[in-house]
mmCIF file with all atom_site columns, C-alpha atoms and ligand atoms in Angstrom:
data_model
loop_
_atom_site.group_PDB
_atom_site.id
_atom_site.type_symbol
_atom_site.label_atom_id
_atom_site.label_alt_id
_atom_site.label_comp_id
_atom_site.label_asym_id
_atom_site.label_entity_id
_atom_site.label_seq_id
_atom_site.pdbx_PDB_ins_code
_atom_site.Cartn_x
_atom_site.Cartn_y
_atom_site.Cartn_z
_atom_site.occupancy
_atom_site.B_iso_or_equiv
_atom_site.pdbx_formal_charge
_atom_site.auth_seq_id
_atom_site.auth_comp_id
_atom_site.auth_asym_id
_atom_site.auth_atom_id
_atom_site.pdbx_PDB_model_num
ATOM   1   C  CA  . UNK A 1 1   ? 17.692  207.145 105.175 1.00 37.00 ? 1   UNK A CA  1
ATOM   2   C  CA  . UNK A 1 2   ? 16.793  208.943 108.399 1.00 40.00 ? 2   UNK A CA  1
ATOM   3   C  CA  . UNK A 1 3   ? 18.119  207.528 111.533 1.00 41.00 ? 3   UNK A CA  1
ATOM   4   C  CA  . UNK A 1 4   ? 15.812  207.275 114.526 1.00 40.00 ? 4   UNK A CA  1
ATOM   5   C  CA  . UNK A 1 5   ? 16.331  209.834 117.359 1.00 43.00 ? 5   UNK A CA  1
ATOM   6   C  CA  . UNK A 1 6   ? 18.030  208.282 120.309 1.00 41.00 ? 6   UNK A CA  1
ATOM   7   C  CA  . UNK A 1 7   ? 15.877  206.892 123.269 1.00 46.00 ? 7   UNK A CA  1
ATOM   8   C  CA  . UNK A 1 8   ? 16.061  204.316 125.507 1.00 52.00 ? 8   UNK A CA  1
ATOM   9   C  CA  . UNK A 1 9   ? 15.000  201.256 123.745 1.00 61.00 ? 9   UNK A CA  1
ATOM   10  C  CA  . UNK A 1 10  ? 15.850  202.666 120.570 1.00 72.00 ? 10  UNK A CA  1
ATOM   11  C  CA  . UNK A 1 11  ? 12.308  201.728 119.050 1.00 90.00 ? 11  UNK A CA  1
ATOM   12  C  CA  . UNK A 1 12  ? 10.421  204.785 119.830 1.00 92.00 ? 12  UNK A CA  1
ATOM   13  C  CA  . UNK A 1 13  ? 10.131  206.829 116.550 1.00 94.00 ? 13  UNK A CA  1
ATOM   14  C  CA  . UNK A 1 14  ? 9.713   210.325 116.748 1.00 94.00 ? 14  UNK A CA  1
ATOM   15  C  CA  . UNK A 1 15  ? 7.133   210.591 113.807 1.00 96.00 ? 15  UNK A CA  1
ATOM   16  C  CA  . UNK A 1 16  ? 5.835   213.827 114.018 1.00 95.00 ? 16  UNK A CA  1
ATOM   17  C  CA  . UNK A 1 17  ? 7.122   215.204 110.680 1.00 95.00 ? 17  UNK A CA  1
ATOM   18  C  CA  . UNK A 1 18  ? 5.679   212.203 108.995 1.00 96.00 ? 18  UNK A CA  1
ATOM   19  C  CA  . UNK A 1 19  ? 2.258   212.886 110.512 1.00 95.00 ? 19  UNK A CA  1
ATOM   20  C  CA  . UNK A 1 20  ? 2.211   216.243 109.076 1.00 94.00 ? 20  UNK A CA  1
ATOM   21  C  CA  . UNK A 1 21  ? 2.817   215.058 105.724 1.00 94.00 ? 21  UNK A CA  1
ATOM   22  C  CA  . UNK A 1 22  ? 0.027   213.924 103.014 1.00 94.00 ? 22  UNK A CA  1
ATOM   23  C  CA  . UNK A 1 23  ? -1.280  210.299 102.827 1.00 96.00 ? 23  UNK A CA  1
ATOM   24  C  CA  . UNK A 1 24  ? 1.149   208.403 100.750 1.00 97.00 ? 24  UNK A CA  1
ATOM   25  C  CA  . UNK A 1 25  ? 4.191   209.917 102.303 1.00 97.00 ? 25  UNK A CA  1
ATOM   26  C  CA  . UNK A 1 26  ? 6.860   207.605 103.552 1.00 96.00 ? 26  UNK A CA  1
ATOM   27  C  CA  . UNK A 1 27  ? 9.940   207.628 105.347 1.00 96.00 ? 27  UNK A CA  1
ATOM   28  C  CA  . UNK A 1 28  ? 12.530  204.517 106.022 1.00 97.00 ? 28  UNK A CA  1
ATOM   29  C  CA  . UNK A 1 29  ? 14.072  204.233 109.699 1.00 95.00 ? 29  UNK A CA  1
ATOM   30  C  CA  . UNK A 1 30  ? 16.784  202.383 110.349 1.00 95.00 ? 30  UNK A CA  1
ATOM   31  C  CA  . UNK A 1 31  ? 17.518  200.594 113.641 1.00 94.00 ? 31  UNK A CA  1
ATOM   32  C  CA  . UNK A 1 32  ? 20.857  199.549 114.949 1.00 93.00 ? 32  UNK A CA  1
ATOM   33  C  CA  . UNK A 1 33  ? 21.034  198.715 118.553 1.00 89.00 ? 33  UNK A CA  1
ATOM   34  C  CA  . UNK A 1 34  ? 23.559  196.862 120.262 1.00 88.00 ? 34  UNK A CA  1
ATOM   35  C  CA  . UNK A 1 35  ? 21.810  195.986 123.436 1.00 80.00 ? 35  UNK A CA  1
ATOM   36  C  CA  . UNK A 1 36  ? 18.361  196.326 122.873 1.00 82.00 ? 36  UNK A CA  1
ATOM   37  C  CA  . UNK A 1 37  ? 16.554  196.051 126.204 1.00 80.00 ? 37  UNK A CA  1
ATOM   38  C  CA  . UNK A 1 38  ? 13.254  194.722 125.064 1.00 84.00 ? 38  UNK A CA  1
ATOM   39  C  CA  . UNK A 1 39  ? 12.450  192.060 127.780 1.00 81.00 ? 39  UNK A CA  1
ATOM   40  C  CA  . UNK A 1 40  ? 14.187  190.583 130.656 1.00 79.00 ? 40  UNK A CA  1
ATOM   41  C  CA  . UNK A 1 41  ? 13.148  186.970 129.390 1.00 79.00 ? 41  UNK A CA  1
ATOM   42  C  CA  . UNK A 1 42  ? 14.596  187.814 126.039 1.00 84.00 ? 42  UNK A CA  1
ATOM   43  C  CA  . UNK A 1 43  ? 18.310  188.165 126.234 1.00 84.00 ? 43  UNK A CA  1
ATOM   44  C  CA  . UNK A 1 44  ? 19.289  189.908 122.725 1.00 91.00 ? 44  UNK A CA  1
ATOM   45  C  CA  . UNK A 1 45  ? 23.010  191.084 121.858 1.00 89.00 ? 45  UNK A CA  1
ATOM   46  C  CA  . UNK A 1 46  ? 22.201  193.268 118.565 1.00 91.00 ? 46  UNK A CA  1
ATOM   47  C  CA  . UNK A 1 47  ? 18.942  194.441 116.912 1.00 95.00 ? 47  UNK A CA  1
ATOM   48  C  CA  . UNK A 1 48  ? 18.972  195.699 113.354 1.00 95.00 ? 48  UNK A CA  1
ATOM   49  C  CA  . UNK A 1 49  ? 17.179  196.501 110.425 1.00 97.00 ? 49  UNK A CA  1
ATOM   50  C  CA  . UNK A 1 50  ? 14.851  198.946 109.007 1.00 96.00 ? 50  UNK A CA  1
ATOM   51  C  CA  . UNK A 1 51  ? 11.010  199.693 108.427 1.00 97.00 ? 51  UNK A CA  1
ATOM   52  C  CA  . UNK A 1 52  ? 9.171   202.059 106.239 1.00 98.00 ? 52  UNK A CA  1
ATOM   53  C  CA  . UNK A 1 53  ? 6.665   204.208 107.812 1.00 98.00 ? 53  UNK A CA  1
ATOM   54  C  CA  . UNK A 1 54  ? 3.925   205.208 105.486 1.00 98.00 ? 54  UNK A CA  1
ATOM   55  C  CA  . UNK A 1 55  ? 1.237   207.970 106.105 1.00 97.00 ? 55  UNK A CA  1
ATOM   56  C  CA  . UNK A 1 56  ? -2.417  206.740 105.801 1.00 95.00 ? 56  UNK A CA  1
ATOM   57  C  CA  . UNK A 1 57  ? -5.626  208.440 106.691 1.00 93.00 ? 57  UNK A CA  1
ATOM   58  C  CA  . UNK A 1 58  ? -5.518  206.461 109.991 1.00 91.00 ? 58  UNK A CA  1
ATOM   59  C  CA  . UNK A 1 59  ? -2.264  206.886 111.006 1.00 94.00 ? 59  UNK A CA  1
ATOM   60  C  CA  . UNK A 1 60  ? 1.112   205.162 109.868 1.00 96.00 ? 60  UNK A CA  1
ATOM   61  C  CA  . UNK A 1 61  ? 1.662   201.762 108.429 1.00 97.00 ? 61  UNK A CA  1
ATOM   62  C  CA  . UNK A 1 62  ? 4.599   200.389 109.557 1.00 98.00 ? 62  UNK A CA  1
ATOM   63  C  CA  . UNK A 1 63  ? 6.346   196.979 107.326 1.00 98.00 ? 63  UNK A CA  1
ATOM   64  C  CA  . UNK A 1 64  ? 9.977   196.220 107.263 1.00 98.00 ? 64  UNK A CA  1
ATOM   65  C  CA  . UNK A 1 65  ? 12.156  193.549 108.772 1.00 97.00 ? 65  UNK A CA  1
ATOM   66  C  CA  . UNK A 1 66  ? 14.372  193.642 112.232 1.00 97.00 ? 66  UNK A CA  1
ATOM   67  C  CA  . UNK A 1 67  ? 16.962  190.925 112.888 1.00 97.00 ? 67  UNK A CA  1
ATOM   68  C  CA  . UNK A 1 68  ? 18.029  189.975 116.403 1.00 96.00 ? 68  UNK A CA  1
ATOM   69  C  CA  . UNK A 1 69  ? 21.174  187.948 117.718 1.00 95.00 ? 69  UNK A CA  1
ATOM   70  C  CA  . UNK A 1 70  ? 20.033  185.684 120.317 1.00 94.00 ? 70  UNK A CA  1
ATOM   71  C  CA  . UNK A 1 71  ? 21.506  182.834 122.450 1.00 93.00 ? 71  UNK A CA  1
ATOM   72  C  CA  . UNK A 1 72  ? 19.405  180.044 122.952 1.00 94.00 ? 72  UNK A CA  1
ATOM   73  C  CA  . UNK A 1 73  ? 19.924  176.921 125.239 1.00 94.00 ? 73  UNK A CA  1
ATOM   74  C  CA  . UNK A 1 74  ? 20.458  173.335 123.297 1.00 97.00 ? 74  UNK A CA  1
ATOM   75  C  CA  . UNK A 1 75  ? 17.186  171.316 124.864 1.00 96.00 ? 75  UNK A CA  1
ATOM   76  C  CA  . UNK A 1 76  ? 19.428  168.343 125.144 1.00 96.00 ? 76  UNK A CA  1
ATOM   77  C  CA  . UNK A 1 77  ? 22.415  169.152 126.478 1.00 97.00 ? 77  UNK A CA  1
ATOM   78  C  CA  . UNK A 1 78  ? 22.135  173.114 127.719 1.00 95.00 ? 78  UNK A CA  1
ATOM   79  C  CA  . UNK A 1 79  ? 24.947  174.321 125.662 1.00 96.00 ? 79  UNK A CA  1
ATOM   80  C  CA  . UNK A 1 80  ? 24.252  177.780 124.221 1.00 95.00 ? 80  UNK A CA  1
ATOM   81  C  CA  . UNK A 1 81  ? 22.875  178.148 120.887 1.00 95.00 ? 81  UNK A CA  1
ATOM   82  C  CA  . UNK A 1 82  ? 23.616  181.435 118.472 1.00 95.00 ? 82  UNK A CA  1
ATOM   83  C  CA  . UNK A 1 83  ? 20.124  181.973 116.890 1.00 95.00 ? 83  UNK A CA  1
ATOM   84  C  CA  . UNK A 1 84  ? 18.942  184.808 114.755 1.00 96.00 ? 84  UNK A CA  1
ATOM   85  C  CA  . UNK A 1 85  ? 15.284  185.881 115.385 1.00 96.00 ? 85  UNK A CA  1
ATOM   86  C  CA  . UNK A 1 86  ? 13.267  187.879 113.045 1.00 97.00 ? 86  UNK A CA  1
ATOM   87  C  CA  . UNK A 1 87  ? 10.659  190.477 113.377 1.00 97.00 ? 87  UNK A CA  1
ATOM   88  C  CA  . UNK A 1 88  ? 8.735   190.542 110.099 1.00 97.00 ? 88  UNK A CA  1
ATOM   89  C  CA  . UNK A 1 89  ? 6.640   193.586 110.797 1.00 98.00 ? 89  UNK A CA  1
ATOM   90  C  CA  . UNK A 1 90  ? 3.425   194.789 108.590 1.00 97.00 ? 90  UNK A CA  1
ATOM   91  C  CA  . UNK A 1 91  ? 1.356   196.593 111.300 1.00 95.00 ? 91  UNK A CA  1
ATOM   92  C  CA  . UNK A 1 92  ? -0.911  200.148 111.201 1.00 94.00 ? 92  UNK A CA  1
ATOM   93  C  CA  . UNK A 1 93  ? -0.111  202.151 113.879 1.00 95.00 ? 93  UNK A CA  1
ATOM   94  C  CA  . UNK A 1 94  ? -3.164  204.647 114.450 1.00 94.00 ? 94  UNK A CA  1
ATOM   95  C  CA  . UNK A 1 95  ? -3.695  207.937 115.703 1.00 90.00 ? 95  UNK A CA  1
ATOM   96  C  CA  . UNK A 1 96  ? -6.649  207.401 117.564 1.00 79.00 ? 96  UNK A CA  1
ATOM   97  C  CA  . UNK A 1 97  ? -6.658  205.246 120.773 1.00 71.00 ? 97  UNK A CA  1
ATOM   98  C  CA  . UNK A 1 98  ? -10.091 203.795 120.075 1.00 65.00 ? 98  UNK A CA  1
ATOM   99  C  CA  . UNK A 1 99  ? -9.427  202.468 116.631 1.00 60.00 ? 99  UNK A CA  1
ATOM   100 C  CA  . UNK A 1 100 ? -9.326  198.828 115.226 1.00 71.00 ? 100 UNK A CA  1
ATOM   101 C  CA  . UNK A 1 101 ? -5.715  198.814 115.584 1.00 75.00 ? 101 UNK A CA  1
ATOM   102 C  CA  . UNK A 1 102 ? -3.951  197.143 118.557 1.00 84.00 ? 102 UNK A CA  1
ATOM   103 C  CA  . UNK A 1 103 ? -1.450  199.821 118.276 1.00 92.00 ? 103 UNK A CA  1
ATOM   104 C  CA  . UNK A 1 104 ? -1.364  203.637 118.444 1.00 92.00 ? 104 UNK A CA  1
ATOM   105 C  CA  . UNK A 1 105 ? 0.752   206.844 118.145 1.00 94.00 ? 105 UNK A CA  1
ATOM   106 C  CA  . UNK A 1 106 ? 1.443   208.306 121.322 1.00 91.00 ? 106 UNK A CA  1
ATOM   107 C  CA  . UNK A 1 107 ? 0.012   212.124 121.785 1.00 90.00 ? 107 UNK A CA  1
ATOM   108 C  CA  . UNK A 1 108 ? 3.724   213.512 121.605 1.00 92.00 ? 108 UNK A CA  1
ATOM   109 C  CA  . UNK A 1 109 ? 3.629   211.802 118.137 1.00 94.00 ? 109 UNK A CA  1
ATOM   110 C  CA  . UNK A 1 110 ? 5.825   208.526 119.392 1.00 94.00 ? 110 UNK A CA  1
ATOM   111 C  CA  . UNK A 1 111 ? 5.600   205.417 117.754 1.00 95.00 ? 111 UNK A CA  1
ATOM   112 C  CA  . UNK A 1 112 ? 6.672   202.716 119.818 1.00 93.00 ? 112 UNK A CA  1
ATOM   113 C  CA  . UNK A 1 113 ? 7.957   199.695 117.768 1.00 95.00 ? 113 UNK A CA  1
ATOM   114 C  CA  . UNK A 1 114 ? 9.043   197.801 120.913 1.00 93.00 ? 114 UNK A CA  1
ATOM   115 C  CA  . UNK A 1 115 ? 5.827   196.032 121.991 1.00 93.00 ? 115 UNK A CA  1
ATOM   116 C  CA  . UNK A 1 116 ? 5.495   194.777 118.651 1.00 95.00 ? 116 UNK A CA  1
ATOM   117 C  CA  . UNK A 1 117 ? 9.152   193.730 118.140 1.00 95.00 ? 117 UNK A CA  1
ATOM   118 C  CA  . UNK A 1 118 ? 9.341   192.166 121.341 1.00 94.00 ? 118 UNK A CA  1
ATOM   119 C  CA  . UNK A 1 119 ? 6.095   190.189 120.668 1.00 94.00 ? 119 UNK A CA  1
ATOM   120 C  CA  . UNK A 1 120 ? 7.476   189.192 117.084 1.00 96.00 ? 120 UNK A CA  1
ATOM   121 C  CA  . UNK A 1 121 ? 10.685  187.920 118.326 1.00 95.00 ? 121 UNK A CA  1
ATOM   122 C  CA  . UNK A 1 122 ? 9.468   185.849 121.030 1.00 94.00 ? 122 UNK A CA  1
ATOM   123 C  CA  . UNK A 1 123 ? 7.010   183.989 118.452 1.00 95.00 ? 123 UNK A CA  1
ATOM   124 C  CA  . UNK A 1 124 ? 10.326  183.666 116.247 1.00 96.00 ? 124 UNK A CA  1
ATOM   125 C  CA  . UNK A 1 125 ? 12.128  181.675 119.308 1.00 94.00 ? 125 UNK A CA  1
ATOM   126 C  CA  . UNK A 1 126 ? 12.805  178.100 118.417 1.00 94.00 ? 126 UNK A CA  1
ATOM   127 C  CA  . UNK A 1 127 ? 10.867  175.362 120.136 1.00 94.00 ? 127 UNK A CA  1
ATOM   128 C  CA  . UNK A 1 128 ? 13.238  173.113 120.670 1.00 95.00 ? 128 UNK A CA  1
ATOM   129 C  CA  . UNK A 1 129 ? 17.282  174.700 119.802 1.00 96.00 ? 129 UNK A CA  1
ATOM   130 C  CA  . UNK A 1 130 ? 19.884  172.305 119.265 1.00 96.00 ? 130 UNK A CA  1
ATOM   131 C  CA  . UNK A 1 131 ? 23.584  173.048 119.462 1.00 96.00 ? 131 UNK A CA  1
ATOM   132 C  CA  . UNK A 1 132 ? 23.808  170.670 116.668 1.00 95.00 ? 132 UNK A CA  1
ATOM   133 C  CA  . UNK A 1 133 ? 21.249  168.161 114.666 1.00 95.00 ? 133 UNK A CA  1
ATOM   134 C  CA  . UNK A 1 134 ? 22.913  164.878 116.129 1.00 96.00 ? 134 UNK A CA  1
ATOM   135 C  CA  . UNK A 1 135 ? 23.312  166.128 120.009 1.00 97.00 ? 135 UNK A CA  1
ATOM   136 C  CA  . UNK A 1 136 ? 23.742  163.334 122.231 1.00 96.00 ? 136 UNK A CA  1
ATOM   137 C  CA  . UNK A 1 137 ? 22.367  165.531 125.201 1.00 96.00 ? 137 UNK A CA  1
ATOM   138 C  CA  . UNK A 1 138 ? 23.404  164.862 128.853 1.00 95.00 ? 138 UNK A CA  1
ATOM   139 C  CA  . UNK A 1 139 ? 23.320  161.266 130.221 1.00 94.00 ? 139 UNK A CA  1
ATOM   140 C  CA  . UNK A 1 140 ? 20.048  161.119 132.287 1.00 91.00 ? 140 UNK A CA  1
ATOM   141 C  CA  . UNK A 1 141 ? 21.884  159.313 135.084 1.00 92.00 ? 141 UNK A CA  1
ATOM   142 C  CA  . UNK A 1 142 ? 25.365  160.740 135.669 1.00 94.00 ? 142 UNK A CA  1
ATOM   143 C  CA  . UNK A 1 143 ? 24.973  164.190 133.710 1.00 94.00 ? 143 UNK A CA  1
ATOM   144 C  CA  . UNK A 1 144 ? 27.956  164.145 131.741 1.00 94.00 ? 144 UNK A CA  1
ATOM   145 C  CA  . UNK A 1 145 ? 27.771  165.767 128.448 1.00 96.00 ? 145 UNK A CA  1
ATOM   146 C  CA  . UNK A 1 146 ? 27.581  162.909 125.867 1.00 95.00 ? 146 UNK A CA  1
ATOM   147 C  CA  . UNK A 1 147 ? 29.037  164.825 123.054 1.00 96.00 ? 147 UNK A CA  1
ATOM   148 C  CA  . UNK A 1 148 ? 32.375  165.189 124.878 1.00 95.00 ? 148 UNK A CA  1
ATOM   149 C  CA  . UNK A 1 149 ? 32.405  162.252 126.878 1.00 93.00 ? 149 UNK A CA  1
ATOM   150 C  CA  . UNK A 1 150 ? 31.162  158.545 127.366 1.00 92.00 ? 150 UNK A CA  1
ATOM   151 C  CA  . UNK A 1 151 ? 29.828  157.168 130.287 1.00 92.00 ? 151 UNK A CA  1
ATOM   152 C  CA  . UNK A 1 152 ? 28.937  153.341 131.136 1.00 90.00 ? 152 UNK A CA  1
ATOM   153 C  CA  . UNK A 1 153 ? 25.467  154.054 132.924 1.00 89.00 ? 153 UNK A CA  1
ATOM   154 C  CA  . UNK A 1 154 ? 23.366  153.256 130.122 1.00 58.00 ? 154 UNK A CA  1
ATOM   155 C  CA  . UNK A 1 155 ? 24.519  149.891 129.008 1.00 56.00 ? 155 UNK A CA  1
ATOM   156 C  CA  . UNK A 1 156 ? 24.924  148.958 132.904 1.00 50.00 ? 156 UNK A CA  1
ATOM   157 C  CA  . UNK A 1 157 ? 21.565  150.046 134.423 1.00 48.00 ? 157 UNK A CA  1
ATOM   158 C  CA  . UNK A 1 158 ? 18.798  150.295 131.798 1.00 50.00 ? 158 UNK A CA  1
ATOM   159 C  CA  . UNK A 1 159 ? 18.278  146.853 130.881 1.00 53.00 ? 159 UNK A CA  1
ATOM   160 C  CA  . UNK A 1 160 ? 17.864  145.656 134.653 1.00 55.00 ? 160 UNK A CA  1
ATOM   161 C  CA  . UNK A 1 161 ? 16.047  148.266 135.869 1.00 58.00 ? 161 UNK A CA  1
ATOM   162 C  CA  . UNK A 1 162 ? 13.477  148.363 132.888 1.00 58.00 ? 162 UNK A CA  1
ATOM   163 C  CA  . UNK A 1 163 ? 13.041  144.566 132.497 1.00 57.00 ? 163 UNK A CA  1
ATOM   164 C  CA  . UNK A 1 164 ? 10.949  143.977 135.495 1.00 57.00 ? 164 UNK A CA  1
ATOM   165 C  CA  . UNK A 1 165 ? 8.973   146.777 134.886 1.00 56.00 ? 165 UNK A CA  1
ATOM   166 C  CA  . UNK A 1 166 ? 8.188   145.539 131.422 1.00 51.00 ? 166 UNK A CA  1
ATOM   167 C  CA  . UNK A 1 167 ? 7.617   142.174 132.676 1.00 54.00 ? 167 UNK A CA  1
ATOM   168 C  CA  . UNK A 1 168 ? 4.942   143.837 135.393 1.00 55.00 ? 168 UNK A CA  1
ATOM   169 C  CA  . UNK A 1 169 ? 3.086   145.428 132.415 1.00 53.00 ? 169 UNK A CA  1
ATOM   170 C  CA  . UNK A 1 170 ? 2.843   142.444 130.247 1.00 49.00 ? 170 UNK A CA  1
ATOM   171 C  CA  . UNK A 1 171 ? 1.225   140.835 133.428 1.00 51.00 ? 171 UNK A CA  1
ATOM   172 C  CA  . UNK A 1 172 ? -1.633  143.518 134.409 1.00 51.00 ? 172 UNK A CA  1
ATOM   173 C  CA  . UNK A 1 173 ? -2.289  143.899 130.630 1.00 49.00 ? 173 UNK A CA  1
HETATM 174 ZN ZN1 . LIG B 2 .   ? 23.535  170.138 122.702 1.00 83.78 ? 201 LIG B ZN1 1
HETATM 175 ZN ZN1 . LIG B 2 .   ? 26.333  158.441 132.528 1.00 83.78 ? 202 LIG B ZN1 1
#
């Protein structure tokens, strides 16, 4: 195993030695970043895993999986929800900027995984994170967390307010 050289995001790999190898040669890079700085919108506390880089005629084929620790927010009660985001990587980084590949290796032989990993992690974010499957959420009227307390809002106000509305609706229909 070869550890990647130090750099700001921890995801810009120096691949010069690999580019000098013949097609089919590969090398494993490990990633272990305690505080990855990928995106201000995506707070991560850990990013770890490994990727295999294989020399191809076009450049380098990157395959592997990285896992990131992320804190989401419960959509019902706003409590923090720890989730693990995964980036399943299978991408060709080409040498020539005009190639079909979306990702290229820089002239200084750096392969920056950050844009791809950011994209994959964002896609893996849960759309509706819940602190628990049966989260009761916040009371829409008084705002208390119904997982921790109970209030009398629902019983007192919902029926009388909604009843006239539903009668109106029936008349118009
Ligand atoms: Zn919740
Ligand atoms: Zn309430």
